[in-house]
Amino acid sequence: ALGLQPRDVVDVKLITTVPPGSLAKLRPHSSKFASDISNTQAVLETELRHYSSLTKGSTIAFDYNGKRYWFDVVELRSAPRGDK
């Protein structure tokens, strides 16, 4: 939540030069994710494709097999220049 009130002015800046990521560390809100899903890496890689970018400190959610799983974005790293 941004904590905005009606008629608040918001300055939005479009950033078009975001480097591709090489690592995203996520902290699940519940240990159920690891026990409910047999191939967690494959599910995470597939679900992360739905996000165009991530922000450290944010919380994201995945829906899988009728359940919603919440994760905190703990760490992000960019790929070295020239790598994708």
Tab-separated table of C-alpha atoms in Angstrom:
chain	number	residue	atom	x	y	z
A	1	ALA	CA	0.000	0.000	0.000
A	2	LEU	CA	1.268	3.429	-0.887
A	3	GLY	CA	-0.720	5.271	1.771
A	4	LEU	CA	-2.154	7.729	-0.742
A	5	GLN	CA	-5.170	9.911	-0.190
A	6	PRO	CA	-7.633	11.144	-2.835
A	7	ARG	CA	-6.100	13.919	-4.959
A	8	ASP	CA	-2.533	13.174	-3.823
A	9	VAL	CA	0.021	13.945	-6.521
A	10	VAL	CA	2.195	11.021	-7.596
A	11	ASP	CA	5.346	11.365	-9.665
A	12	VAL	CA	5.897	8.279	-11.840
A	13	LYS	CA	9.180	7.654	-13.632
A	14	LEU	CA	9.510	5.026	-16.357
A	15	ILE	CA	12.807	3.168	-16.243
A	16	THR	CA	13.599	1.397	-19.505
A	17	THR	CA	17.125	0.181	-18.776
A	18	VAL	CA	16.558	-2.479	-16.127
A	19	PRO	CA	19.286	-5.129	-16.409
A	20	PRO	CA	18.214	-8.775	-16.580
A	21	GLY	CA	18.379	-10.647	-13.304
A	22	SER	CA	20.586	-13.602	-12.503
A	23	LEU	CA	19.373	-14.370	-8.963
A	24	ALA	CA	16.245	-13.832	-6.907
A	25	LYS	CA	16.124	-15.001	-3.287
A	26	LEU	CA	12.607	-15.443	-1.999
A	27	ARG	CA	11.430	-16.184	1.550
A	28	PRO	CA	8.130	-18.073	1.726
A	29	HIS	CA	5.586	-16.945	4.308
A	30	SER	CA	4.809	-20.602	5.019
A	31	SER	CA	6.752	-23.861	4.822
A	32	LYS	CA	3.722	-25.443	3.118
A	33	PHE	CA	5.080	-24.463	-0.305
A	34	ALA	CA	7.981	-26.924	-0.035
A	35	SER	CA	5.787	-29.745	1.264
A	36	ASP	CA	2.852	-29.159	-1.134
A	37	ILE	CA	4.915	-29.071	-4.339
A	38	SER	CA	7.377	-31.753	-5.424
A	39	ASN	CA	9.423	-29.678	-7.911
A	40	THR	CA	9.571	-26.255	-6.277
A	41	GLN	CA	12.312	-24.899	-8.559
A	42	ALA	CA	10.330	-25.586	-11.729
A	43	VAL	CA	7.184	-24.025	-10.239
A	44	LEU	CA	9.057	-20.924	-9.067
A	45	GLU	CA	10.766	-20.463	-12.447
A	46	THR	CA	7.438	-20.767	-14.239
A	47	GLU	CA	5.586	-18.439	-11.879
A	48	LEU	CA	8.332	-15.791	-11.916
A	49	ARG	CA	7.818	-15.417	-15.671
A	50	HIS	CA	4.569	-13.604	-14.821
A	51	TYR	CA	6.563	-10.744	-13.265
A	52	SER	CA	8.282	-8.209	-15.532
A	53	SER	CA	10.408	-6.979	-12.626
A	54	LEU	CA	10.910	-7.548	-8.911
A	55	THR	CA	11.754	-5.140	-6.107
A	56	LYS	CA	13.760	-6.096	-3.048
A	57	GLY	CA	11.572	-5.848	0.041
A	58	SER	CA	8.321	-6.445	-1.827
A	59	THR	CA	5.934	-9.366	-1.381
A	60	ILE	CA	4.659	-11.427	-4.307
A	61	ALA	CA	2.116	-14.236	-4.570
A	62	PHE	CA	1.784	-17.381	-6.685
A	63	ASP	CA	-1.362	-19.406	-7.198
A	64	TYR	CA	-0.656	-23.089	-7.694
A	65	ASN	CA	-3.083	-26.041	-7.538
A	66	GLY	CA	-5.809	-23.860	-6.070
A	67	LYS	CA	-3.635	-22.466	-3.263
A	68	ARG	CA	-1.991	-19.075	-2.904
A	69	TYR	CA	1.606	-18.886	-1.688
A	70	TRP	CA	3.225	-15.623	-0.520
A	71	PHE	CA	6.929	-14.789	-0.770
A	72	ASP	CA	9.106	-11.883	0.323
A	73	VAL	CA	11.740	-10.746	-2.189
A	74	VAL	CA	14.897	-10.869	-0.054
A	75	GLU	CA	17.755	-10.396	-2.537
A	76	LEU	CA	18.184	-9.619	-6.229
A	77	ARG	CA	21.271	-9.705	-8.437
A	78	SER	CA	21.775	-8.502	-11.983
A	79	ALA	CA	23.470	-10.549	-14.666
A	80	PRO	CA	26.951	-9.298	-15.649
A	81	ARG	CA	26.947	-7.003	-18.687
A	82	GLY	CA	26.598	-8.955	-21.901
A	83	ASP	CA	24.988	-11.955	-20.160
A	84	LYS	CA	21.271	-12.696	-20.149
